[in-house]
Coordinates of C-alpha atoms and ligand atoms in Angstrom, one line a residue:
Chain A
X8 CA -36.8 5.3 5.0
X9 CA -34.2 5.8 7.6
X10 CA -34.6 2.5 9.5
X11 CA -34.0 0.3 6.5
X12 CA -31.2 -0.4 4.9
X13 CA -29.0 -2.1 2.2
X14 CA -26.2 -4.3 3.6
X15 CA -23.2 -5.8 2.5
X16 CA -19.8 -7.3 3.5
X17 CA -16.2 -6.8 2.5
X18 CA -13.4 -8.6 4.7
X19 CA -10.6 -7.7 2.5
X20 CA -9.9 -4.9 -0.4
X21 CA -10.6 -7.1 -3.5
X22 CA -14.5 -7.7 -2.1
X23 CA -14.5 -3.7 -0.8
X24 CA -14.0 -3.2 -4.7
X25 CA -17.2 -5.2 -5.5
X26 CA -19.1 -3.3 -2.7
X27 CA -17.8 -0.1 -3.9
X28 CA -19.5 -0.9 -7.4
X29 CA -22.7 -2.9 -5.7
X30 CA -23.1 0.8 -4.0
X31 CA -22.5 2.6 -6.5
X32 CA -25.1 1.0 -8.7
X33 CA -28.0 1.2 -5.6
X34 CA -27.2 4.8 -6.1
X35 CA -27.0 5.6 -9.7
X36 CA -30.4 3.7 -9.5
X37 CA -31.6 6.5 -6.5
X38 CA -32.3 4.2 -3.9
X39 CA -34.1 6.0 -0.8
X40 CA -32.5 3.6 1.7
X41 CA -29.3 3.2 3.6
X42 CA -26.3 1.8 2.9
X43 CA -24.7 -0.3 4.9
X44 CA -21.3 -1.4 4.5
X45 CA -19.6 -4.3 6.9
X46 CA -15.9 -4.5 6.5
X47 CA -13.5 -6.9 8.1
X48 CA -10.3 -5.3 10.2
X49 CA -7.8 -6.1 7.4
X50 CA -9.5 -3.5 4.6
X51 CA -7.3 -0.8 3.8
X52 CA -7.5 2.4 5.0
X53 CA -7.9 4.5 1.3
X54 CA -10.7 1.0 0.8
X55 CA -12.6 2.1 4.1
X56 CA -12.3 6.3 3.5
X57 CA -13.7 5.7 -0.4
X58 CA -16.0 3.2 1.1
X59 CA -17.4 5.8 3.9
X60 CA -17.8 8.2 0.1
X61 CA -20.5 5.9 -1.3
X62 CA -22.2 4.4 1.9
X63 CA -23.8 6.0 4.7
X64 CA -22.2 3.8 7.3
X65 CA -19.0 1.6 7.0
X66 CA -19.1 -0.8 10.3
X67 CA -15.9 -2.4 11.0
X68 CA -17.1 -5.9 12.1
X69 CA -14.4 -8.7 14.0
X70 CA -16.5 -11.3 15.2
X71 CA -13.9 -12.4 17.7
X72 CA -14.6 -9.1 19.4
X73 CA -17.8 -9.1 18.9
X74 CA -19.5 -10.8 22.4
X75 CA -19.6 -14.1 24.1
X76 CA -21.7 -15.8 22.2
X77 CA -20.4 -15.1 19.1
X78 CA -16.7 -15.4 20.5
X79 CA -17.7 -19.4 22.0
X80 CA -19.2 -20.1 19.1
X81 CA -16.1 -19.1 16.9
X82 CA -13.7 -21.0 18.9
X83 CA -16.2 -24.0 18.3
X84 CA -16.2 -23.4 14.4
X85 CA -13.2 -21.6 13.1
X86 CA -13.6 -23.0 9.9
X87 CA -16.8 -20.6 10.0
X88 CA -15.0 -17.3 9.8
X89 CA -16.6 -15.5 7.3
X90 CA -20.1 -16.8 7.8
X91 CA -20.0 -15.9 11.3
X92 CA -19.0 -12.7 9.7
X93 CA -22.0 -12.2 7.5
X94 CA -24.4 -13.3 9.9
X95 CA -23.5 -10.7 11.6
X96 CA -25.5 -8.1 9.8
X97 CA -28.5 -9.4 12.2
X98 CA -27.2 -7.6 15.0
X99 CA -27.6 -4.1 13.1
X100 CA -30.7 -3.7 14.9
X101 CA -31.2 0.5 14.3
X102 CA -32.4 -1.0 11.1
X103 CA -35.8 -2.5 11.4
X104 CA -35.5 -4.3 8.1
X105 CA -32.7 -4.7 6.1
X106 CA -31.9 -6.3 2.7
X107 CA -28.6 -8.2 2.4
X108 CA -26.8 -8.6 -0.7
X109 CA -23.4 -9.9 -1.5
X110 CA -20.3 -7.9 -3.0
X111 CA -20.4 -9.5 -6.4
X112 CA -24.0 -8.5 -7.4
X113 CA -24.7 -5.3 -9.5
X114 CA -28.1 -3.2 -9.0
X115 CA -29.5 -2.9 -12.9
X116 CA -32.6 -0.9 -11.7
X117 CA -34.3 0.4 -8.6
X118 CA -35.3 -2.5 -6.2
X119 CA -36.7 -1.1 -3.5
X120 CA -39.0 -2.7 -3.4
X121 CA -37.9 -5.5 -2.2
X122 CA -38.4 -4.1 1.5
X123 CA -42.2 -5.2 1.4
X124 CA -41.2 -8.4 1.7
X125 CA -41.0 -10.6 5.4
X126 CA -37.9 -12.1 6.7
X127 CA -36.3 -14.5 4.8
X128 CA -37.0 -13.6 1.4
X129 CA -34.7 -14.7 -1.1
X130 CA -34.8 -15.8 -4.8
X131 CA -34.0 -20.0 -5.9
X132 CA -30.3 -20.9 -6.1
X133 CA -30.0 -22.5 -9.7
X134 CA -28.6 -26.3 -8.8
X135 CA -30.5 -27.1 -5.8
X136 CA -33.7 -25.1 -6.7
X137 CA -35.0 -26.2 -3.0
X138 CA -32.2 -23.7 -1.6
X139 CA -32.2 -20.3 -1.6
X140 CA -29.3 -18.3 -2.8
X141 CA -27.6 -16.1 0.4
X142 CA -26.6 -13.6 -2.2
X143 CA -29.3 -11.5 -1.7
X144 CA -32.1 -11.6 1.2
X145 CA -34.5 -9.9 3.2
X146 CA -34.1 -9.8 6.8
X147 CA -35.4 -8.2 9.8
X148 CA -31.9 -7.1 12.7
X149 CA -32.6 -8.9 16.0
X150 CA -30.4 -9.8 18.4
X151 CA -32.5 -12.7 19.2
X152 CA -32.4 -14.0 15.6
X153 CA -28.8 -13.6 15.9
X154 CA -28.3 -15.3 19.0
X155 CA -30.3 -18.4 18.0
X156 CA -28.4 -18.1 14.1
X157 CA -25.3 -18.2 16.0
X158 CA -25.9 -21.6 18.0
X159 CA -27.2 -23.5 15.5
X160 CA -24.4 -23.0 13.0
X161 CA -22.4 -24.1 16.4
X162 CA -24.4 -27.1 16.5
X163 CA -25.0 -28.2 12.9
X164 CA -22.4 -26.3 11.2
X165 CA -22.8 -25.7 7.3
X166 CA -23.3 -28.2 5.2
X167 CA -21.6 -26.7 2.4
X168 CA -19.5 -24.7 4.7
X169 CA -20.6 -21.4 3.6
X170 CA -23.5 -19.0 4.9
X171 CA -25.9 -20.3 2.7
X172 CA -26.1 -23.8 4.2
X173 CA -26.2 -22.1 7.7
X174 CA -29.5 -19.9 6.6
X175 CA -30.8 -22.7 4.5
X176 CA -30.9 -25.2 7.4
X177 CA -31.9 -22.7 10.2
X178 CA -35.0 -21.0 7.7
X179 CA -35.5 -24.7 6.4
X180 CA -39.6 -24.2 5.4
X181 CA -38.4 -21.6 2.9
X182 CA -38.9 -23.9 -0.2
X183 CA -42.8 -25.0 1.6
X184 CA -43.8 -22.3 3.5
X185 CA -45.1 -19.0 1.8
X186 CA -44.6 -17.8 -2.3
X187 CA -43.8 -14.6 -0.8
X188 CA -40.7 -15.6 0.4
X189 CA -40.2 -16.6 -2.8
X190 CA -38.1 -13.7 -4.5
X191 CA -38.2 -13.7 -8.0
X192 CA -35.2 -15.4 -9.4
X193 CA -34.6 -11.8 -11.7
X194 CA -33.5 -10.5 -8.0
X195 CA -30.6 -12.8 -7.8
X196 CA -30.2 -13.9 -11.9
X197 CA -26.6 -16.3 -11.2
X198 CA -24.4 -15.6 -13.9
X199 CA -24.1 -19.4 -13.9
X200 CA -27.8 -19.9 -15.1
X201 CA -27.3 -18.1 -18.2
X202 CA -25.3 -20.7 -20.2
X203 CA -27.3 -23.9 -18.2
X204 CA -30.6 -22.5 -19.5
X205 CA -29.6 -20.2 -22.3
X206 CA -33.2 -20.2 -23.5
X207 CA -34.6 -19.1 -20.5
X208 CA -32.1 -16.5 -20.2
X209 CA -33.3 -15.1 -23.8
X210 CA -36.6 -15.1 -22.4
X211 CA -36.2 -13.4 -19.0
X212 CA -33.2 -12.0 -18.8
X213 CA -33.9 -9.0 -19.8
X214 CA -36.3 -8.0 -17.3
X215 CA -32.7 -9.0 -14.7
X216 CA -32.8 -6.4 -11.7
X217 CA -29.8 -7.8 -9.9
X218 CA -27.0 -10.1 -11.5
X219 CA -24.8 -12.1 -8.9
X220 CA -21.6 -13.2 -9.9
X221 CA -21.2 -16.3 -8.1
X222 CA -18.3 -18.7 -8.3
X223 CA -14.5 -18.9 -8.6
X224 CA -14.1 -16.2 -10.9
X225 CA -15.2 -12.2 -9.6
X226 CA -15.3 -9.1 -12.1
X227 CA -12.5 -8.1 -10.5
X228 CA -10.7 -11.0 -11.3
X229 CA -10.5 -10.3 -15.4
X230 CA -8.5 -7.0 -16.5
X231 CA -10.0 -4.5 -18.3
X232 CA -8.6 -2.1 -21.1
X233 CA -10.8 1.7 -20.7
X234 CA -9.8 2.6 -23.9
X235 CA -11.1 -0.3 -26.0
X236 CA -13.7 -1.0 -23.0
X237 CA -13.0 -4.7 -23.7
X238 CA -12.6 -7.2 -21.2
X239 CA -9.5 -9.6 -20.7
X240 CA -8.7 -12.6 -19.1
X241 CA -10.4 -16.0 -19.5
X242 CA -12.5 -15.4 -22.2
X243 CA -14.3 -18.7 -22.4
X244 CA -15.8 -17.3 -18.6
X245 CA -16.3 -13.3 -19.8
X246 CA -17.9 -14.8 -23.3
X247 CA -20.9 -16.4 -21.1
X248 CA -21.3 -12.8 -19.2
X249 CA -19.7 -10.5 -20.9
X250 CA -22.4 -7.9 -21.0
X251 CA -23.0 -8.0 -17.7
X252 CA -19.4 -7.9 -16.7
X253 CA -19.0 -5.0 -18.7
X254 CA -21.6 -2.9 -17.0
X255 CA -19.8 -4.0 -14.1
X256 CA -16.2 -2.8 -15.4
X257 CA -17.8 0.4 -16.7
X258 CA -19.7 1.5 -13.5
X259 CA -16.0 0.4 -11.8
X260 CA -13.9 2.5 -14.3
X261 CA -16.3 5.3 -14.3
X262 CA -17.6 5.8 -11.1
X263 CA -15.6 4.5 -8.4
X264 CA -11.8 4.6 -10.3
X265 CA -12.0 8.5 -10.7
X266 CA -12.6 8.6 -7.1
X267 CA -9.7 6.7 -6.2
X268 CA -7.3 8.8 -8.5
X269 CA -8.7 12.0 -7.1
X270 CA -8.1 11.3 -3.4
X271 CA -5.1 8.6 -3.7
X272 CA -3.2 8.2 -6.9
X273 CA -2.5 5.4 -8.8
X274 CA -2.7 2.7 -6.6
X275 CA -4.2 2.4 -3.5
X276 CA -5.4 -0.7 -3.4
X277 CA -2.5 -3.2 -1.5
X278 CA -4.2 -6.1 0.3
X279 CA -6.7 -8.5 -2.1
Chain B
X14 CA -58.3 -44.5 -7.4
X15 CA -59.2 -46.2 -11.2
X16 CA -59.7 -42.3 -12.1
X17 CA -55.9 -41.4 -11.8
X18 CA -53.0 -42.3 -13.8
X19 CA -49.5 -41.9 -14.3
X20 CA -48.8 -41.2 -17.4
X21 CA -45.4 -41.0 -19.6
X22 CA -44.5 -40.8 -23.4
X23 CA -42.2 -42.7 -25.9
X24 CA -42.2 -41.7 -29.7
X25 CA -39.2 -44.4 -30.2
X26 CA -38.2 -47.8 -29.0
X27 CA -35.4 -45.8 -27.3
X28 CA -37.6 -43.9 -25.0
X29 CA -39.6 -47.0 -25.3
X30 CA -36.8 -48.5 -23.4
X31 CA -37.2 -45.4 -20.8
X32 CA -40.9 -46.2 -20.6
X33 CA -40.4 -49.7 -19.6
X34 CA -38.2 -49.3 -16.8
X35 CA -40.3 -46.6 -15.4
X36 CA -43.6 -48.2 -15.3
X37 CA -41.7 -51.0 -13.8
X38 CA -40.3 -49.1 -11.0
X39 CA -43.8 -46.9 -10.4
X40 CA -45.2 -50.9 -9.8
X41 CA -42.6 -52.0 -7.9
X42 CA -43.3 -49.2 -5.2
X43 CA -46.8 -50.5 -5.3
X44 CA -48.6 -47.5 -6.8
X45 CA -52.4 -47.9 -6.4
X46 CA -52.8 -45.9 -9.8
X47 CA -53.6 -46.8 -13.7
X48 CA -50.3 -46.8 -16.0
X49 CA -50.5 -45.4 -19.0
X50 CA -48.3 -45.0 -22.0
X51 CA -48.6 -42.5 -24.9
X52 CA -46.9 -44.0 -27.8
X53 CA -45.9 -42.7 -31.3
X54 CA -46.8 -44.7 -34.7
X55 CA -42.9 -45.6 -35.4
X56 CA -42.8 -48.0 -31.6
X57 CA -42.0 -51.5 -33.1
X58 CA -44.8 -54.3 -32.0
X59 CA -42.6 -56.4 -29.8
X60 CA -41.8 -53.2 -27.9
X61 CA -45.6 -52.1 -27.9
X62 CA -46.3 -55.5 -26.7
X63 CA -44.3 -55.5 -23.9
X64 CA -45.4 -52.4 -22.5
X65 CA -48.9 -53.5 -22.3
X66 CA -47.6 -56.0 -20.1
X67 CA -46.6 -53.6 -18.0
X68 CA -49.0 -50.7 -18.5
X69 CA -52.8 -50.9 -18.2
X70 CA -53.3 -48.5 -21.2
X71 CA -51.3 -47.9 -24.0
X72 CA -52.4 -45.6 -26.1
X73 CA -50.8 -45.0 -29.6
X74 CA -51.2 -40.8 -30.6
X75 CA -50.4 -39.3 -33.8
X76 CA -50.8 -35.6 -33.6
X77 CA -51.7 -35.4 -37.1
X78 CA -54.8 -37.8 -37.3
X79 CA -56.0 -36.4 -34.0
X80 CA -58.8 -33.8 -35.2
X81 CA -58.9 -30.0 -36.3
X82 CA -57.4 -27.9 -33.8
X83 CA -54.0 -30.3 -32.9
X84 CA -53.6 -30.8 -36.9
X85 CA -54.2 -27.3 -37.8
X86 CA -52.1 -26.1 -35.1
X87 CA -49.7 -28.4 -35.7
X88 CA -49.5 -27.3 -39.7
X89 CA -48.0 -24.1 -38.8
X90 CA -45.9 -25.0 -36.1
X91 CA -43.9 -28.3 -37.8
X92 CA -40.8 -27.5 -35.6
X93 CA -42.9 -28.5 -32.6
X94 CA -43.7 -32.1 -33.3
X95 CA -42.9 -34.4 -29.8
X96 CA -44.2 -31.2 -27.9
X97 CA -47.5 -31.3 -29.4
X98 CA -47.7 -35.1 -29.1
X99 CA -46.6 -34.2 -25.0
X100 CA -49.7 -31.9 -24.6
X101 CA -51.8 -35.0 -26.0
X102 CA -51.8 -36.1 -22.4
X103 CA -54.7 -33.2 -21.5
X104 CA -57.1 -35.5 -23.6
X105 CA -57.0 -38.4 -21.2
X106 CA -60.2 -37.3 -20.0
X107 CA -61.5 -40.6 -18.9
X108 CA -59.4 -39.5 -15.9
X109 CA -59.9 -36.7 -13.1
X110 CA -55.9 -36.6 -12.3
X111 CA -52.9 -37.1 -13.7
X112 CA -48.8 -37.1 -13.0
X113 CA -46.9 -36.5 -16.2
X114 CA -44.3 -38.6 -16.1
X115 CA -41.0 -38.4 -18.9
X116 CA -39.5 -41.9 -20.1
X117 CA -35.8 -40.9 -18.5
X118 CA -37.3 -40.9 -15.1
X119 CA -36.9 -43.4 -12.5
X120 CA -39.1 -43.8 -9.4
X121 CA -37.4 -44.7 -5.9
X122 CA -40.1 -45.2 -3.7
X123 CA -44.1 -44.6 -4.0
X124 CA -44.9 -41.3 -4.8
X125 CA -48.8 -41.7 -5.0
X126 CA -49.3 -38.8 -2.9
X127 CA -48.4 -36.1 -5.5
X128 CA -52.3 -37.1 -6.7
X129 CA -52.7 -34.8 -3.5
X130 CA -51.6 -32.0 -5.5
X131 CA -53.9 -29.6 -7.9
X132 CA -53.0 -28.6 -11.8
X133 CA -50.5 -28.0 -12.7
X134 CA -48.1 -28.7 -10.0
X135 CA -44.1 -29.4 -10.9
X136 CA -40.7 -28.8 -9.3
X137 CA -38.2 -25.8 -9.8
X138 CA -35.7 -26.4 -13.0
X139 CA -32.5 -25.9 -11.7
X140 CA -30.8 -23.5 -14.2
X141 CA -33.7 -21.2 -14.6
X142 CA -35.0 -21.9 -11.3
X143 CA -38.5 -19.4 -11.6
X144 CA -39.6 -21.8 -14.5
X145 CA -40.9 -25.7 -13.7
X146 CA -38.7 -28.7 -15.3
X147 CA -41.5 -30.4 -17.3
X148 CA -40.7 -34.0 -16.6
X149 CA -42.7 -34.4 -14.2
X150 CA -46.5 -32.5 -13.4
X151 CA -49.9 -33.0 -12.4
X152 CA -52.6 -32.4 -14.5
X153 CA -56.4 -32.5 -15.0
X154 CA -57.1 -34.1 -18.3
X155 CA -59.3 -31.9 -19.8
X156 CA -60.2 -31.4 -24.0
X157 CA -60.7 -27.2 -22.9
X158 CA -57.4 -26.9 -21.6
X159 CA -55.5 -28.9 -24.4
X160 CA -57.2 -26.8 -26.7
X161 CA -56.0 -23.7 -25.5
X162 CA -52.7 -24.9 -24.4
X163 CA -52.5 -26.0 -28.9
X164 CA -53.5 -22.2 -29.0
X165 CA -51.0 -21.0 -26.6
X166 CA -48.7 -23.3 -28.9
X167 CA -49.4 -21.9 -32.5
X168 CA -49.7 -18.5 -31.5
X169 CA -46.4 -18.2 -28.9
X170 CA -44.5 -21.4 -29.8
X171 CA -41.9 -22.5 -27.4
X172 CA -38.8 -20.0 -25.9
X173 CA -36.7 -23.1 -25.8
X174 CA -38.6 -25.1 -28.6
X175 CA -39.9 -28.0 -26.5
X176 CA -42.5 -29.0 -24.0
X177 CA -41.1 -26.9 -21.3
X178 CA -41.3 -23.5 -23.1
X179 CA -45.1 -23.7 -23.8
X180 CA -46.0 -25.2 -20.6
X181 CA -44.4 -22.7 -18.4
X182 CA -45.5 -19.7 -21.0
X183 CA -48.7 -21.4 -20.4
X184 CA -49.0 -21.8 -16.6
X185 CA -47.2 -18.4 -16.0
X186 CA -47.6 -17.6 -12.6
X187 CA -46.5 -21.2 -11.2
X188 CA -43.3 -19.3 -10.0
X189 CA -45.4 -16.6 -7.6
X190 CA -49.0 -18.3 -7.5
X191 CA -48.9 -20.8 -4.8
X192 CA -46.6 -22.3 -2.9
X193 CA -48.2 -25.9 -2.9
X194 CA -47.9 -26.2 -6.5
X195 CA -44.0 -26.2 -6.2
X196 CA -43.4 -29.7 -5.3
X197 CA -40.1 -30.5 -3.6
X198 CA -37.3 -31.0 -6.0
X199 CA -36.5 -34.4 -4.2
X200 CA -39.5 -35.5 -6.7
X201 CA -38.0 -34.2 -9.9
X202 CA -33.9 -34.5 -8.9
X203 CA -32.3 -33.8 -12.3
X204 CA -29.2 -35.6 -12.5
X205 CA -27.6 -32.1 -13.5
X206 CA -28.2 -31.1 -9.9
X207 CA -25.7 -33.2 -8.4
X208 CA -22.8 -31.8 -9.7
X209 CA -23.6 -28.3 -10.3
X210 CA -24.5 -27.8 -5.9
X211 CA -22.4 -31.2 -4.4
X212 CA -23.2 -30.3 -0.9
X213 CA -26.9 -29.7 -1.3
X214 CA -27.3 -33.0 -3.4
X215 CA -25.1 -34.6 -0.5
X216 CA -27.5 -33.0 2.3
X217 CA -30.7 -33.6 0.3
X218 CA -29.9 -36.3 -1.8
X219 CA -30.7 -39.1 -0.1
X220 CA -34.2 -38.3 0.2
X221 CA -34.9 -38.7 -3.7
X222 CA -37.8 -39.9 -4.7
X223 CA -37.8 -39.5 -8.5
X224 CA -34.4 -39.1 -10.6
X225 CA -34.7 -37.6 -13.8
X226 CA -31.7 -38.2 -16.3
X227 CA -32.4 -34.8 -18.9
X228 CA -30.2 -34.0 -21.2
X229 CA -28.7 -35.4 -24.0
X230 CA -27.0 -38.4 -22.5
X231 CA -29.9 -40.9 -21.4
X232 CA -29.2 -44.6 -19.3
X233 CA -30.2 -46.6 -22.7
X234 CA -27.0 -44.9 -24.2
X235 CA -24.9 -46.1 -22.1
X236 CA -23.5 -49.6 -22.1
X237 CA -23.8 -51.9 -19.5
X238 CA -22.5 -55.3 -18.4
X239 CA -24.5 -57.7 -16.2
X240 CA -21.8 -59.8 -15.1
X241 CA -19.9 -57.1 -13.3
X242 CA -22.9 -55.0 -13.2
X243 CA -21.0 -51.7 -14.4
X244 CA -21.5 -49.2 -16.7
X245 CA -19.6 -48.3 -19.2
X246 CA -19.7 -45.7 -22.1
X247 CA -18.3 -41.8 -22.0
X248 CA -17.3 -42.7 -18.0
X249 CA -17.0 -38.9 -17.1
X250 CA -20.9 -38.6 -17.2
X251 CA -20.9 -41.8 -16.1
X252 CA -19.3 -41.0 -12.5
X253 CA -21.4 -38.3 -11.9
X254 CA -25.2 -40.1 -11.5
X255 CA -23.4 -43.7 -11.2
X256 CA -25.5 -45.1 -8.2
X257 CA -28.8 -43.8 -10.1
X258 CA -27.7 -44.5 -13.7
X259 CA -26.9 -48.6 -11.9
X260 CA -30.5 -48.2 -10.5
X261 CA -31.6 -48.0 -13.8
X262 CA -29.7 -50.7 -15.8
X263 CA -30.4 -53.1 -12.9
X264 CA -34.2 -52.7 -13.3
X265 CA -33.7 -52.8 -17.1
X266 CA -31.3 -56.0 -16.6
X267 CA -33.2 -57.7 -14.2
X268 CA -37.1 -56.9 -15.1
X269 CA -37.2 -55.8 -18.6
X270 CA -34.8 -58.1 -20.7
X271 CA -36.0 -61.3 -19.3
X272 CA -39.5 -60.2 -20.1
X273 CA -37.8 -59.2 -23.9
X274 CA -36.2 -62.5 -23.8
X275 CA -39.0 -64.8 -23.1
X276 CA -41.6 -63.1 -25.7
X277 CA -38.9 -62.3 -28.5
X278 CA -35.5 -63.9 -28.2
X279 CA -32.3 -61.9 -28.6
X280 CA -32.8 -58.8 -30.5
X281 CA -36.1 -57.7 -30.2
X282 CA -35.3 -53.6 -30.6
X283 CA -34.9 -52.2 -33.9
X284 CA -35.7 -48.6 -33.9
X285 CA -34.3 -46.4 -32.0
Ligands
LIG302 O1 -13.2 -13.6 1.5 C1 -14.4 -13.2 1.5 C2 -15.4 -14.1 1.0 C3 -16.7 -13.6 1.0 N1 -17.0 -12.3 1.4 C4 -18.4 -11.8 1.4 O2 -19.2 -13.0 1.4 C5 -20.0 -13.0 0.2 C6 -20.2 -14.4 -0.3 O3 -19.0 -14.9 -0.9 P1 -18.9 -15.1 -2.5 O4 -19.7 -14.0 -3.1 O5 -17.5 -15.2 -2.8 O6 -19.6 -16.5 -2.7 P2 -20.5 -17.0 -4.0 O7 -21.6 -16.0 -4.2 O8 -19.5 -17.0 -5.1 O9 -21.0 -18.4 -3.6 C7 -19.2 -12.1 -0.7 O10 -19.9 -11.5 -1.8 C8 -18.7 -11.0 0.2 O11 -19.7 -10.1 0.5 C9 -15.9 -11.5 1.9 O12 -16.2 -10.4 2.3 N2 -14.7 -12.0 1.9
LIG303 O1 -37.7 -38.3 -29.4 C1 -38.3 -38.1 -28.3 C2 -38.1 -37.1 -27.5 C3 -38.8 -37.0 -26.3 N1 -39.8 -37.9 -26.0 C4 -40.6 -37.8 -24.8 O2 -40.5 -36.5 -24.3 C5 -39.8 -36.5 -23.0 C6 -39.0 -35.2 -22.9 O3 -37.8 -35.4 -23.7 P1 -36.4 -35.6 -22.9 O4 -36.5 -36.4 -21.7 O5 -35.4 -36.1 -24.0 O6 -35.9 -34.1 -22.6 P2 -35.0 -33.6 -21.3 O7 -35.7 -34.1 -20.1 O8 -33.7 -34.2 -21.5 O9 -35.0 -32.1 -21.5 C7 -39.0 -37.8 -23.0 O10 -38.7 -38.2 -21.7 C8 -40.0 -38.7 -23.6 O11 -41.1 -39.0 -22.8 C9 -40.0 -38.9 -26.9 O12 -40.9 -39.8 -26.6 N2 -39.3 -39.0 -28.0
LIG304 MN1 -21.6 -14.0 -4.2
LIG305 MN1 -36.5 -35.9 -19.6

């Protein structure tokens, strides 16, 4: 459907890597939707041209450009910057639904069907079960929405300093409301929970449709050998993982490397 | 209501310990419900004595002598032992309601209005967040359902080989059924939760109403002194759930061992 779309966020070239892969994998998995690509002023130019390759729309987003409200509300918070950043995907209202997901998740099968679901759908965040992880959500554009998202983070701020504790204190009835808000948690499977639970993992995992690699330590972080297809770095980290980071490194050396080579040489990326 | 209980287990004088300090914080919130105790054969007499002092029932199970279906089920599933003596709770049928209740929890205020809640209602685990932590439920006592949940048992056994697995293999659509059987994590706050998400536990936090110290580190292994009223033991844990983990050695200090003292002298514990 043309009025929905995937949407994600990249304000630098080390996250445009991760949303070149997150694409990637929504195609390789023939997703009939858009894709929507937010990127922040400082992503490089070969980033933005292989970005406008995979997506159907690369938006470059400064929220102090971006209107009054959104401009006041900044100067109130600057400590907000990115979050004022991804909140802006509200505003991308030729979309009537939309479904947000973060630059270090990686599509393992089709999930389009995630857009029968209401505004705000999103799966548990393992640690505070009561939350729900931003890493991936349902949402419905409106500049309303956006408005009233943008004055309450004004007012109440984040209280984990991040997007997720704006969302999580302005759609607060999410953990009472309605199960079908309720994603299920193989949408947005943390990396994290599969060494806290490892049972669970063995049990569930592998039905996983989207895997979110939240914390410190990104994919791209780690190197990676393509000959031995072996992944390097802290290997305590990649052990707990690894197979999942290596879909993510083989999609990345596979799919979206090539492309760089073909169009830019050996090394286009600069800013990170 | 005379029909409804709240109900907990102890196989050992350690959880026995657990139990003790439990029941006496569910009375000293003024619970209008019965107290009841499942116990295991090894529980030493002084400790059996003193929790009938503070329970109205206690009730001494032993899977084994407990008729057909639990003893053949249990033949061919020995790995499963305490979670077969766990499900034991479902015969409790001279009650209409229930609230499961393990012997590391701790009670911070009256929670009589889970009773409000239908079978089987429980909190999120954090970790695997789509699956219920076990350490707290409601339940309808019922001899049908505990016979099909020893079914479930021997024929499925456990993914994590305890209570947890069966139950939630058991009760499978908790995580997409209904909304009010997912009671807020504030009655279930696993002390894991409060390092893993700091912000959230900071936000949240304060609303606790039941702490529950899982894993393999429980209060009773700790030491503690009275006179400067501070825990000691491995302190890194320690630092983590100190305000709760001193919640729970100053009920133990200041209820329990003066009770222990007055019936038994010095050293009343001997298993554990
Ligand atoms: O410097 C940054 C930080 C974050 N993000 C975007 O915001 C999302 C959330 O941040 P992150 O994934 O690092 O947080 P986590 O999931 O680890 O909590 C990222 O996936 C990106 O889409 C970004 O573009 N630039
Ligand atoms: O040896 C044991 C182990 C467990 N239990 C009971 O089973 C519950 C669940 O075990 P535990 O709390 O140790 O598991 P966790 O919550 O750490 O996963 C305990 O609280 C007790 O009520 C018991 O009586 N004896
Ligand atoms: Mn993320
Ligand atoms: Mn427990």
């Amino acid at each position: 459907m043309a009025d929905q779309a995937f949407v994600t966020l990249a304000t630098n070239d080390s996250y445009a890597r991760g949303a070149m892969v997150l694409g990637k994998s929504l195609r390789n998995h023939n997703t009939s939707k858009k894709l929507v690509v937010l990127i922040g002023p400082q992503v490089s130019e070969p980033c933005k041209s292989l970005l406008k390759s995979i997506y159907d729309e690369v938006r470059v987003v400064d929220v102090l450009d971006s209107g009054d409200t959104a401009h006041l509300s900044m100067m109130k918070r600057p400590d907000l910057g990115v979050t004022f950043t991804k909140l802006h995907c509200w505003t991308l209202t030729q979309y009537s639904k939309c479904v947000f997901m973060d630059a270090d998740t990686l599509v393992l099968s089709n999930i389009d069907e995630l857009f029968d679901r209401e505004e705000l759908s999103a799966a548990p965040d393992p640690g505070w079960p009561d939350c729900f992880n931003s890493g991936v959500f349902v949402f419905c554009p409106s500049m309303e929405t956006h408005g009233k998202l943008l004055q309450y983070c004004t007012e109440h701020g984040s209280f984990d300093g991040g997007d997720q504790g704006v969302l999580n204190g302005f759609f607060s009835d999410w953990a009472t409301a309605d199960i079908s808000k309720h994603l299920p948690f193989i949408y947005n499977l943390s990396s994290i929970a599969i060494y806290t639970y490892l049972p669970a993992f063995k049990q569930y995992g592998g039905s996983a449709k989207v895997v979110h690699f939240l914390g410190k330590t990104k994919p791209w972080s780690y190197k990676y050998d393509p000959k031995t297809k072996r992944v390097t770095g802290s290997v305590q980290e990649a052990d707990t993982h690894s197979t999942f980071l290596l879909d993510w490194w083989n999609l990345y050396s596979t799919a979206v490397v090539p492309m760089m080579h073909e169009e830019y040489g050996d090394q286009p990326f600069h800013s990170g």
